[in-house]
mmCIF file with all atom_site columns, C-alpha atoms in Angstrom:
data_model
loop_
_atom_site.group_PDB
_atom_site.id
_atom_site.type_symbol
_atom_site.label_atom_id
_atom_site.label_alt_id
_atom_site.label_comp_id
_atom_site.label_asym_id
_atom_site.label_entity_id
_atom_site.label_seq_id
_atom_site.pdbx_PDB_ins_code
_atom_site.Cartn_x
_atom_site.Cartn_y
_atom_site.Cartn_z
_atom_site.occupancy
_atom_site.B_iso_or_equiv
_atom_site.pdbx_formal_charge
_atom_site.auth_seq_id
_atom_site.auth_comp_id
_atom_site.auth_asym_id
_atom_site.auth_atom_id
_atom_site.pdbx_PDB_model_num
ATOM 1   C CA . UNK A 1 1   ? 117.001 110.231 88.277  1.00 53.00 ? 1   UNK A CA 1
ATOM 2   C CA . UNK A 1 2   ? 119.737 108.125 89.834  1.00 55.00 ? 2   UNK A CA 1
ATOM 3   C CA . UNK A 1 3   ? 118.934 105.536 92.787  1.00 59.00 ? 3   UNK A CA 1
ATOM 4   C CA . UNK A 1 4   ? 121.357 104.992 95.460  1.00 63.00 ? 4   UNK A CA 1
ATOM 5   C CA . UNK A 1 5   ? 123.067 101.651 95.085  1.00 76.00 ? 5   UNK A CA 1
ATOM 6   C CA . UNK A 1 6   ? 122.087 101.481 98.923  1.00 89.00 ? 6   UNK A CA 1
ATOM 7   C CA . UNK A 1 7   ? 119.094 104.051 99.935  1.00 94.00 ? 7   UNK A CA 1
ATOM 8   C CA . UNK A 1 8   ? 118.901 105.487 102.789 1.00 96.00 ? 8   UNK A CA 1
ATOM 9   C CA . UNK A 1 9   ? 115.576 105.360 104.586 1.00 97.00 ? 9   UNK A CA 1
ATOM 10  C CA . UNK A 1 10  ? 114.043 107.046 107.433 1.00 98.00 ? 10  UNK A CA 1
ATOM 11  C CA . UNK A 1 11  ? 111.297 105.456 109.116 1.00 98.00 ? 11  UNK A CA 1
ATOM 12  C CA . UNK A 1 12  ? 108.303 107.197 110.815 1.00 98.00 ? 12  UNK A CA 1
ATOM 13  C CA . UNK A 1 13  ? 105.880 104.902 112.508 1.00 97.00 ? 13  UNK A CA 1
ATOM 14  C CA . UNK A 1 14  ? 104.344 104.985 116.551 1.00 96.00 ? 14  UNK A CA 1
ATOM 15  C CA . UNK A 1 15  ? 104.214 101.132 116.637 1.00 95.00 ? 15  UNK A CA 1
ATOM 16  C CA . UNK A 1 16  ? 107.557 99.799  117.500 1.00 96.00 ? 16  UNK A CA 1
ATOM 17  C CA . UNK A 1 17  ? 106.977 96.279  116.083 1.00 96.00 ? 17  UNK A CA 1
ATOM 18  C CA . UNK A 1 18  ? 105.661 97.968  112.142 1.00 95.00 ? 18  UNK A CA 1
ATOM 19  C CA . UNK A 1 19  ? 109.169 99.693  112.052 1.00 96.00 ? 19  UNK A CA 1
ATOM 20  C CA . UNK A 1 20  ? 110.683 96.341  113.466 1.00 97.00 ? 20  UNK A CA 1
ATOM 21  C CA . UNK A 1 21  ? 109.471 94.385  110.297 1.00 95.00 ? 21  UNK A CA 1
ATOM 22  C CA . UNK A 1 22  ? 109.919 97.076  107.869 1.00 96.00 ? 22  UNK A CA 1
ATOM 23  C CA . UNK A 1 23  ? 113.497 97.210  109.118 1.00 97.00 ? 23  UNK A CA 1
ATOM 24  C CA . UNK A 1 24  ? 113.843 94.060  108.145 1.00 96.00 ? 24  UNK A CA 1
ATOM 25  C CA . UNK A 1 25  ? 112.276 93.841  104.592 1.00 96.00 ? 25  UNK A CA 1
ATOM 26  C CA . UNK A 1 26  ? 113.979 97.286  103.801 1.00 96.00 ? 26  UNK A CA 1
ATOM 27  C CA . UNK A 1 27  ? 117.283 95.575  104.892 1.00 96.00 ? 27  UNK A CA 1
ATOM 28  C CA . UNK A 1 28  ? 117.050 92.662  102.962 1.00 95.00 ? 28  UNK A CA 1
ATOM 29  C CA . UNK A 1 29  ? 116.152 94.101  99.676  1.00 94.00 ? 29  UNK A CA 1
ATOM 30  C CA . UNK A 1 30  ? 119.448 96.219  99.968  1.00 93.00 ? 30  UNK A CA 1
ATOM 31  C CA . UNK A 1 31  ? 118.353 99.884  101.583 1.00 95.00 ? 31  UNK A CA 1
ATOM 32  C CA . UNK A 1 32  ? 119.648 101.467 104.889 1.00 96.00 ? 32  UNK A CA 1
ATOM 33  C CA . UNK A 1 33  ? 117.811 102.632 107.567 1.00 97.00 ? 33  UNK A CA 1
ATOM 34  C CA . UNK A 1 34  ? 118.981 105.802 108.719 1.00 97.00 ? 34  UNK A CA 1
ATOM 35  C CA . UNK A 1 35  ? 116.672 106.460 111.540 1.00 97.00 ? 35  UNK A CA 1
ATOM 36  C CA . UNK A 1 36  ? 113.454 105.263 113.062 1.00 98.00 ? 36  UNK A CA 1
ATOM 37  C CA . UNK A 1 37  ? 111.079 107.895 114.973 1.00 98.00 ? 37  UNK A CA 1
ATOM 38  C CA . UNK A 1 38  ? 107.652 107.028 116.436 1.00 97.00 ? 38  UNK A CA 1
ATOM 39  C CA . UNK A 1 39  ? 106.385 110.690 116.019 1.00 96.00 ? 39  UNK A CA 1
ATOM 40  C CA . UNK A 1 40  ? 106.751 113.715 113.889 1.00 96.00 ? 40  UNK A CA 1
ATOM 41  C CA . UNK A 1 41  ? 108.541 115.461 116.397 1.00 97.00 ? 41  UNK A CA 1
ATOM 42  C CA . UNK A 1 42  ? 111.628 112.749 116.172 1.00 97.00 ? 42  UNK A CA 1
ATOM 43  C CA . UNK A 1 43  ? 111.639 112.848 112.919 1.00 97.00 ? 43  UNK A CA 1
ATOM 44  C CA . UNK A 1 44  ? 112.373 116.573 112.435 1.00 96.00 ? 44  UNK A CA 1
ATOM 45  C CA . UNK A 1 45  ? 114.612 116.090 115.325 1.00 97.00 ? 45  UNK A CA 1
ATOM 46  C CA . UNK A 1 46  ? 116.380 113.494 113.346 1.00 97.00 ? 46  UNK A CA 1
ATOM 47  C CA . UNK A 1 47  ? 116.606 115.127 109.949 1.00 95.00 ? 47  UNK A CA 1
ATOM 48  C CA . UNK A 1 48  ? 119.254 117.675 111.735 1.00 92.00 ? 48  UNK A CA 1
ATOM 49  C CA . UNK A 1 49  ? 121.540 114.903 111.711 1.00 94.00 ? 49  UNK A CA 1
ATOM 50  C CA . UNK A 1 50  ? 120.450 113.225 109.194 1.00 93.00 ? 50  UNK A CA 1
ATOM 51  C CA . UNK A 1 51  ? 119.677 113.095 105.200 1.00 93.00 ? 51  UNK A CA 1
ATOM 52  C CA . UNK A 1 52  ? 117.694 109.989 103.886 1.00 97.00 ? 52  UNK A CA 1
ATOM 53  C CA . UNK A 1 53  ? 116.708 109.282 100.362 1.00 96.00 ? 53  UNK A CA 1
ATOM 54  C CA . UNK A 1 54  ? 113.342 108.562 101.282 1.00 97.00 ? 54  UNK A CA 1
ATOM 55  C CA . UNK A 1 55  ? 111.077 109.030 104.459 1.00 98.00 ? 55  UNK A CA 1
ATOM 56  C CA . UNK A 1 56  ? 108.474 106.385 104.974 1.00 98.00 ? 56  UNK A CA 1
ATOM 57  C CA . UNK A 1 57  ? 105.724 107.801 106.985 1.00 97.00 ? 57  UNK A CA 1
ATOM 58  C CA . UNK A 1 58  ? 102.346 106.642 108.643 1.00 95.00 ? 58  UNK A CA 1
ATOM 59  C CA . UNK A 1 59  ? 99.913  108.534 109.461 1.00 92.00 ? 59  UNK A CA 1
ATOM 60  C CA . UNK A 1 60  ? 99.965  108.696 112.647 1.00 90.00 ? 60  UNK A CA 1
ATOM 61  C CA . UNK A 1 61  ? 97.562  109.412 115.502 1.00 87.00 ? 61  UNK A CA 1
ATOM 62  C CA . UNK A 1 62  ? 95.293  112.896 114.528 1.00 88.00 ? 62  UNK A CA 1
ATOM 63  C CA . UNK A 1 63  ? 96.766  112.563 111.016 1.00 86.00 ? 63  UNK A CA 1
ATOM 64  C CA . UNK A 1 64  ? 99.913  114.227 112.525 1.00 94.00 ? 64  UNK A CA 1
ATOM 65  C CA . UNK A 1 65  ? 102.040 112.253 109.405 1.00 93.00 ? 65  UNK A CA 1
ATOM 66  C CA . UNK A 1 66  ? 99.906  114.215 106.944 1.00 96.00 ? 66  UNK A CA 1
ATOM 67  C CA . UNK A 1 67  ? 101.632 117.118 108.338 1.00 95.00 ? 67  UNK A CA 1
ATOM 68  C CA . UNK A 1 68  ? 104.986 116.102 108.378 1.00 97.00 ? 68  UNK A CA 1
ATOM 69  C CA . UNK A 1 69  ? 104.603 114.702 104.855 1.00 97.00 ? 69  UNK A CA 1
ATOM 70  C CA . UNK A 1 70  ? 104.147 118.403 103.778 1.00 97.00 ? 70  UNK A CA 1
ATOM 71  C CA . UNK A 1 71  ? 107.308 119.488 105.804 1.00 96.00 ? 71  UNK A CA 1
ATOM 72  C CA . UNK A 1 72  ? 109.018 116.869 104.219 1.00 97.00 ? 72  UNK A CA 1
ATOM 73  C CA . UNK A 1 73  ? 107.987 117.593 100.463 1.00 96.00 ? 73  UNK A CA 1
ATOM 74  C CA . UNK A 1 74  ? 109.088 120.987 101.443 1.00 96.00 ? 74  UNK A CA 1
ATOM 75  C CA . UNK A 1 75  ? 112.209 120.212 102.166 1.00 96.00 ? 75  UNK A CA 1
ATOM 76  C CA . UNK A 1 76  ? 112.369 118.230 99.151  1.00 95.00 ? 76  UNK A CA 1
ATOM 77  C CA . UNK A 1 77  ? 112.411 114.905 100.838 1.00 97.00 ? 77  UNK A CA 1
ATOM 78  C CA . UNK A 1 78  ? 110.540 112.436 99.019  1.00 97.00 ? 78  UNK A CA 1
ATOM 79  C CA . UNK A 1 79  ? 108.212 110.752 101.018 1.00 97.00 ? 79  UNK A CA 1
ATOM 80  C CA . UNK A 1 80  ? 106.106 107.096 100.905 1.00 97.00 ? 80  UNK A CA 1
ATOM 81  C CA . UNK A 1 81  ? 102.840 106.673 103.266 1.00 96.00 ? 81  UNK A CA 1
ATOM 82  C CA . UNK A 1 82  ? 102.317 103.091 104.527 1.00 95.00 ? 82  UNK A CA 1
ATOM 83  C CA . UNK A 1 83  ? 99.181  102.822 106.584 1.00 93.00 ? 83  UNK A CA 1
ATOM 84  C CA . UNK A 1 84  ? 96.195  100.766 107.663 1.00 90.00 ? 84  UNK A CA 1
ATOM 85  C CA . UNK A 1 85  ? 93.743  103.124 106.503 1.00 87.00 ? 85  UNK A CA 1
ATOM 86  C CA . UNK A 1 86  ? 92.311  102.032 103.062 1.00 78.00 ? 86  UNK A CA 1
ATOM 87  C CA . UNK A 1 87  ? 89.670  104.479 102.559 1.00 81.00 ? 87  UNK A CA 1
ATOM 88  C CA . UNK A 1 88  ? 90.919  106.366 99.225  1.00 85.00 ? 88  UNK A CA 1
ATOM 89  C CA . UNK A 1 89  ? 90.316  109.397 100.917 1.00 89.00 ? 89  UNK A CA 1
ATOM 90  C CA . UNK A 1 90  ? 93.595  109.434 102.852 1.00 90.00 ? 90  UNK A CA 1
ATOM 91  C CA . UNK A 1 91  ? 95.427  108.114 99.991  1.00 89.00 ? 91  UNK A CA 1
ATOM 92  C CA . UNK A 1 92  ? 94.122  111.516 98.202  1.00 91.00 ? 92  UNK A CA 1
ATOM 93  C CA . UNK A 1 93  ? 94.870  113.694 101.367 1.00 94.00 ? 93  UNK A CA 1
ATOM 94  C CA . UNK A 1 94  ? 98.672  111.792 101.504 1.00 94.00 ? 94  UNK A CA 1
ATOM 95  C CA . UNK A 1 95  ? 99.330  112.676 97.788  1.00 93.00 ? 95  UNK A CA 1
ATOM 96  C CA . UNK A 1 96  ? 97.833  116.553 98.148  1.00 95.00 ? 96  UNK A CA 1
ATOM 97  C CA . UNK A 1 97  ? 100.163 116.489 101.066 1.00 96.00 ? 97  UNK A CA 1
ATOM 98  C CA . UNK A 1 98  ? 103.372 115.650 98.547  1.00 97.00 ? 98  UNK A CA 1
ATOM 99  C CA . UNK A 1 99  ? 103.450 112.086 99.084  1.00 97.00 ? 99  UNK A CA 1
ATOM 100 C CA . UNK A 1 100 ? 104.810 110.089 95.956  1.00 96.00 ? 100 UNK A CA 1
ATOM 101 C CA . UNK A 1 101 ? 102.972 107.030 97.054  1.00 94.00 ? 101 UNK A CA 1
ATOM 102 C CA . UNK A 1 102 ? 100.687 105.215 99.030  1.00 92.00 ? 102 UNK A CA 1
ATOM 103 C CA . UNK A 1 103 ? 100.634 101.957 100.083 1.00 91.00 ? 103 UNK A CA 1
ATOM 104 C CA . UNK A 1 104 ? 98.532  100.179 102.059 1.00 88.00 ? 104 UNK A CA 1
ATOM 105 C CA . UNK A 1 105 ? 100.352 98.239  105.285 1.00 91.00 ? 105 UNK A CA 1
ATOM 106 C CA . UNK A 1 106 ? 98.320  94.831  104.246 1.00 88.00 ? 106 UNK A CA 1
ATOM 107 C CA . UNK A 1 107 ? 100.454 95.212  100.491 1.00 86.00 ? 107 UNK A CA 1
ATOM 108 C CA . UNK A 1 108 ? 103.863 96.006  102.045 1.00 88.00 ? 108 UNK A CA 1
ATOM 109 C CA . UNK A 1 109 ? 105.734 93.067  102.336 1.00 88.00 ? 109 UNK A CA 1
ATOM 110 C CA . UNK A 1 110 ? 104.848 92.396  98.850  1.00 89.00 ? 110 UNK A CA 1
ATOM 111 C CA . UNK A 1 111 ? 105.423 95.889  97.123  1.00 90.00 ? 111 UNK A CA 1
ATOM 112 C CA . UNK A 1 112 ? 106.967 97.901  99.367  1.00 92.00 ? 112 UNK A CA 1
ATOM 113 C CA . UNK A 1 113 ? 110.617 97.471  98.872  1.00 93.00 ? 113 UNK A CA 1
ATOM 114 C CA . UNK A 1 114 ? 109.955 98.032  94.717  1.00 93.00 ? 114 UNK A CA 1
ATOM 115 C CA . UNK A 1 115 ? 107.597 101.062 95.287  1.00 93.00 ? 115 UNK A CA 1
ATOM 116 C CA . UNK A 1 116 ? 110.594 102.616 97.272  1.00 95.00 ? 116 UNK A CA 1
ATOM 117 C CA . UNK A 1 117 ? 112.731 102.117 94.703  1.00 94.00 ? 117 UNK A CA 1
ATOM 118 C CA . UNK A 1 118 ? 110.035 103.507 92.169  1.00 94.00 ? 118 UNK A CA 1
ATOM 119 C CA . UNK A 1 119 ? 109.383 106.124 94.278  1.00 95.00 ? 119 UNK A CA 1
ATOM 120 C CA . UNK A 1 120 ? 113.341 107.150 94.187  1.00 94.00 ? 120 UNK A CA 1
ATOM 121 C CA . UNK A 1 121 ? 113.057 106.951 90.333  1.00 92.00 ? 121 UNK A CA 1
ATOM 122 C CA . UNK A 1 122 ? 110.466 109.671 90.251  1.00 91.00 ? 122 UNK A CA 1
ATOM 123 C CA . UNK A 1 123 ? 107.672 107.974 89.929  1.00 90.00 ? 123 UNK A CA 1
ATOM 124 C CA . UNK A 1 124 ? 104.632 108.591 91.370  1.00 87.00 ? 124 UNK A CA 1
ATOM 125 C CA . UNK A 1 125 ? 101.940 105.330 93.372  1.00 77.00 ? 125 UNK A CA 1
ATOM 126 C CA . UNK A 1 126 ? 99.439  104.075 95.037  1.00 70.00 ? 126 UNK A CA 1
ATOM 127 C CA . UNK A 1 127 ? 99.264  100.330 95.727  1.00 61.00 ? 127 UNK A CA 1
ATOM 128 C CA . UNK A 1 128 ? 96.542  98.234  94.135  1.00 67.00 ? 128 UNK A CA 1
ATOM 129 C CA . UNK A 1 129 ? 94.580  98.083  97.779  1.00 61.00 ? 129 UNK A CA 1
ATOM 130 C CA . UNK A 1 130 ? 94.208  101.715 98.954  1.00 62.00 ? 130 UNK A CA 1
ATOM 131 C CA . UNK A 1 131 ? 93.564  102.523 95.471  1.00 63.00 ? 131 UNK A CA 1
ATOM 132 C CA . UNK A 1 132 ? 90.320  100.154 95.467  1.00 63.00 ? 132 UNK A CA 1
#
């Protein structure tokens, strides 16, 4: 599978200041940010004008980015979750959902922009903390 020289990335998060940083790491390790939405609803509204690489979801209030990580794997989007919740369970219910990763939000400045870029090459992750 071929990785875009410059990926483009749609971010899902309901905290303005996450997606502020990970703008900024995705940036400077050379991917695009196509979109930013702060609920599942934007998001869909934003994949009518718009096709990203990768979506990089949390999830959300009421688990509401579990579901949109199954719309998305539907569509054939592939998706990353990035949350605070370490309990494995979630990581399990993200990857039933058709996540190809998990990452915890306390490994992402670290890992994140390499797992995306994994991620892209078809791989399949979790990160070293949400799989403890």
């Amino acid at each position: 599978m071929r990785v875009p020289t410059q990926p483009a990335i749609l971010l899902v998060d309901d905290h303005h200041g996450v997606r502020e940083a990970m703008v900024q790491l995705l940036e400077e390790n050379g991917m695009t940010i196509c979109g930013q939405a702060s609920s599942v609803e934007e998001a869909v509204a934003l994949l009518d004008t718009q096709r990203p690489d990768l979506v990089l979801v949390d999830l959300l209030p009421d688990d509401a980015g579990l579901k949109l990580v199954a719309d998305l794997n539907s569509r054939g989007i592939p998706v990353v979750v990035c949350s605070s919740r370490q309990n494995p369970e979630y990581a399990r219910r993200a990857l039933d959902a058709g996540a190809r990763a998990y990452v915890a939000k306390g490994d992402a400045a670290r890992t994140l922009p390499r797992i995306l870029k994994d991620v892209l090459e078809g791989w399949v992750l979790i990160s070293p903390r949400a799989a403890e």
